[in-house]
Tab-separated table of C-alpha atoms in Angstrom:
chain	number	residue	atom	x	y	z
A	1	UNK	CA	-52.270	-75.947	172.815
A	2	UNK	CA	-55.139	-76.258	170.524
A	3	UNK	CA	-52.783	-76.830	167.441
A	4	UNK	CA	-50.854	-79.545	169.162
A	5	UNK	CA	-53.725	-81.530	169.740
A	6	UNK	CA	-54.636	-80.992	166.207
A	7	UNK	CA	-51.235	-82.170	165.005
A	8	UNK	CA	-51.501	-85.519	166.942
A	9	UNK	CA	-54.015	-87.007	164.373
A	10	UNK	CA	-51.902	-85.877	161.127
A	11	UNK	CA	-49.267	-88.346	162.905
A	12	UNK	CA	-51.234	-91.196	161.706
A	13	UNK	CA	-50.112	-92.646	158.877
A	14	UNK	CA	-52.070	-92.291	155.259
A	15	UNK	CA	-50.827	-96.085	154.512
A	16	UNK	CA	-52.311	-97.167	158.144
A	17	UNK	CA	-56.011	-95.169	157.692
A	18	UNK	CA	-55.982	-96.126	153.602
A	19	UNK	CA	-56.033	-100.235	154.875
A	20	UNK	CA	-58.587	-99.485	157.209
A	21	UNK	CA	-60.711	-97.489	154.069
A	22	UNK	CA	-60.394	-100.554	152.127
A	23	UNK	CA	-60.462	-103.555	154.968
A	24	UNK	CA	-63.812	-102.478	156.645
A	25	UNK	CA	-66.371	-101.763	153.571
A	26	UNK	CA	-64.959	-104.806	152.473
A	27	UNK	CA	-65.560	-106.845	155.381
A	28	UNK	CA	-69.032	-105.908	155.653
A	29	UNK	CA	-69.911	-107.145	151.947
A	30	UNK	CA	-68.137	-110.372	152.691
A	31	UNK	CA	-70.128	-111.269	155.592
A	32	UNK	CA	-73.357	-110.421	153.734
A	33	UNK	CA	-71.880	-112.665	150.568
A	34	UNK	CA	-71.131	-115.781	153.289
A	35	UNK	CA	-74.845	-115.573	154.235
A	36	UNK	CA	-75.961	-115.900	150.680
A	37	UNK	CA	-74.065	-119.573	150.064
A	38	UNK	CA	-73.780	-123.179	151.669
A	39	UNK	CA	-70.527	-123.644	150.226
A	40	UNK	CA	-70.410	-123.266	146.772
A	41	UNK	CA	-74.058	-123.316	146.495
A	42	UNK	CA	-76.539	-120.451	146.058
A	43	UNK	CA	-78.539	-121.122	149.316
A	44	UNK	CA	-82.293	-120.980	148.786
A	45	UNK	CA	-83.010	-118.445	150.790
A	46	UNK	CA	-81.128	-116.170	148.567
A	47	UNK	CA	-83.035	-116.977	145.844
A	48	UNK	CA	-86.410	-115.799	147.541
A	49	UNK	CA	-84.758	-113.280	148.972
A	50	UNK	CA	-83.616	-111.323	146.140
A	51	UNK	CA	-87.263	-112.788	144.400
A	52	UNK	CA	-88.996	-110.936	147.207
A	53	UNK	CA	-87.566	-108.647	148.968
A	54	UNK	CA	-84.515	-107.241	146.992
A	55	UNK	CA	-86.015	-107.195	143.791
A	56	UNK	CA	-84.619	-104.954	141.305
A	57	UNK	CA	-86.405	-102.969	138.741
A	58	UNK	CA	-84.299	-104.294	135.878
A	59	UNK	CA	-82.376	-106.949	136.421
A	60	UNK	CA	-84.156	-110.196	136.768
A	61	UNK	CA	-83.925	-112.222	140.424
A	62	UNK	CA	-81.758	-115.099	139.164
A	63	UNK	CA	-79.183	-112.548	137.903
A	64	UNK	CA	-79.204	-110.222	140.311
A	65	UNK	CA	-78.632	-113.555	143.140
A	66	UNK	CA	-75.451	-114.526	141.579
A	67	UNK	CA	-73.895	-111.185	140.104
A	68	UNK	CA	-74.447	-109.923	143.754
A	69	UNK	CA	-73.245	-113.329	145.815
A	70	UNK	CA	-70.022	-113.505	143.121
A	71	UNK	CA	-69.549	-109.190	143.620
A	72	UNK	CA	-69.485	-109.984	147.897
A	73	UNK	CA	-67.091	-112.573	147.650
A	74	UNK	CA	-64.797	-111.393	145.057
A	75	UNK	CA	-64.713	-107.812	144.918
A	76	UNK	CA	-63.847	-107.439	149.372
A	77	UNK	CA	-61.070	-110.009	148.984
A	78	UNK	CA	-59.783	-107.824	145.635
A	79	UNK	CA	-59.993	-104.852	148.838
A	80	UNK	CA	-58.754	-106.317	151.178
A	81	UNK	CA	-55.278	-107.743	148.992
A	82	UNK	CA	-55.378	-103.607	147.666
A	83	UNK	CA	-55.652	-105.681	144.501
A	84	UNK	CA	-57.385	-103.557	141.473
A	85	UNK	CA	-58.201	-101.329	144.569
A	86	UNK	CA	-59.745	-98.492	142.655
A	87	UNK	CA	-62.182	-100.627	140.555
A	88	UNK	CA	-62.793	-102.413	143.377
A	89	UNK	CA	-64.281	-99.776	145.020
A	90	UNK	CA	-66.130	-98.822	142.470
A	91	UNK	CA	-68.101	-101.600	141.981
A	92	UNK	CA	-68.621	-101.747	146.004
A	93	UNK	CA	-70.046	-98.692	145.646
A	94	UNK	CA	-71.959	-98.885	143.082
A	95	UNK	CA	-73.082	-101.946	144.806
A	96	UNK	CA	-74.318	-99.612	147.857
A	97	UNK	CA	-75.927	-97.120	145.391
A	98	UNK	CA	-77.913	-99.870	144.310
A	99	UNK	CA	-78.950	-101.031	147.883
A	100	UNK	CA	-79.683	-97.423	148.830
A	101	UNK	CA	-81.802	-96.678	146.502
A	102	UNK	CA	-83.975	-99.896	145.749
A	103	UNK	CA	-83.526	-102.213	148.521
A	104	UNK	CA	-82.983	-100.091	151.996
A	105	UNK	CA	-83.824	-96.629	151.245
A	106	UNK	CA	-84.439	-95.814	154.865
A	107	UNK	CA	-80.789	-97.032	155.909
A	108	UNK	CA	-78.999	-93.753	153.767
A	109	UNK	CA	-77.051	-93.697	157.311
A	110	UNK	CA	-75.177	-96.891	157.211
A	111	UNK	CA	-74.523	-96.520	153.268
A	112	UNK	CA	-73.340	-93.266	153.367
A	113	UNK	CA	-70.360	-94.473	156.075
A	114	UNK	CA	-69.619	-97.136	153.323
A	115	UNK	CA	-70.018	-94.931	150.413
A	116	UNK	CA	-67.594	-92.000	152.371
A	117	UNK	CA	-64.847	-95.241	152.817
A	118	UNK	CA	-65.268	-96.337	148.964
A	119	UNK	CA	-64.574	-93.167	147.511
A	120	UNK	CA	-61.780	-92.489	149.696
A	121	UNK	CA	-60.100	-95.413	148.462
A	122	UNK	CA	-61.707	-94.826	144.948
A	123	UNK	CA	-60.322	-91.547	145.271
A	124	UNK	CA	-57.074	-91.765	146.877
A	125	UNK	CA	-56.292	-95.180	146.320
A	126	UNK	CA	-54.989	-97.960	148.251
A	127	UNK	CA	-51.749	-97.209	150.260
A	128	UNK	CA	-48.641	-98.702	150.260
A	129	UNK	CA	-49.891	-101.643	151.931
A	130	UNK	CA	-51.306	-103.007	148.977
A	131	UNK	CA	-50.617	-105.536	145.942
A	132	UNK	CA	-51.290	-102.424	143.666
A	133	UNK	CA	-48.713	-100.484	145.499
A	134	UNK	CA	-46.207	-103.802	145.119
A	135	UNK	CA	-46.979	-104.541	141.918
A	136	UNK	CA	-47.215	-101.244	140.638
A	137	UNK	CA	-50.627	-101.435	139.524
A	138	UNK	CA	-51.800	-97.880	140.693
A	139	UNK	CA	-50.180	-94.936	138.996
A	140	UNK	CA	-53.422	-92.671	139.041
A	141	UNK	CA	-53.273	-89.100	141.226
A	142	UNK	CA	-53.279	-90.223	145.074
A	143	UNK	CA	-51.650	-93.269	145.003
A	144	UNK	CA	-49.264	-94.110	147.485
């Protein structure tokens, strides 16, 4: 009985959990990017944001506004297409490390759910629902 029930979740397709790796990180740094702009504009309150209260140790505010409002909005969409999935990921989570450790060190909770969903998809790639898969971009151990 016991095995049965544990066979009903290996029934669920790799393809079908490795678009839901890469579709919900990425929709979570694409809401934060949309917050940061008034259309193609930096809104100000980004600015004094990452001035203030996301300051960085080494990268000055300015920089770190637009490297991190141009990372939101390209890097999910790259996800969510399975588009250069793996490096995608990467810089998602590397993204989240930097969060963790000098923004929101108390929230090691919520990061470490997104971290665990990057490197799955750094780490096992993006499924065959993906441009990668299509195009036959990802040839690295793990790809689908």
């Amino acid at each position: 009985m016991l095995s049965r029930l544990n066979a009903l979740p290996a029934r669920i397709p790799a393809d079908l959990v490795a678009l839901m790796l890469r579709v919900f990180p990425a929709l979570v740094f694409w809401q934060s990017g949309r917050t940061k702009v008034d259309g193609l504009r930096i809104r100000d309150a980004t600015w004094f944001l990452f001035e203030h209260e996301y300051a960085l140790p080494l990268i000055p505010p300015d920089l770190a506004a637009v490297l991190a409002t141009l990372a939101e909005h390209a890097l999910p969409v790259l996800m969510i297409l399975g588009l250069l999935t793996r490096i995608s990921a990467l810089g998602l989570l590397a993204m989240t490390a930097v969060i963790q450790i000098f923004v929101y060190p108390g929230a090691w909770v919520t990061h470490g759910l997104w971290a665990a969903a990057l490197l799955a998809v750094a780490a096992g790639g993006p499924g065959r629902i993906s441009l990668d898969h299509l195009l036959r971009l990802d040839r690295a151990r793990g790809a689908g």
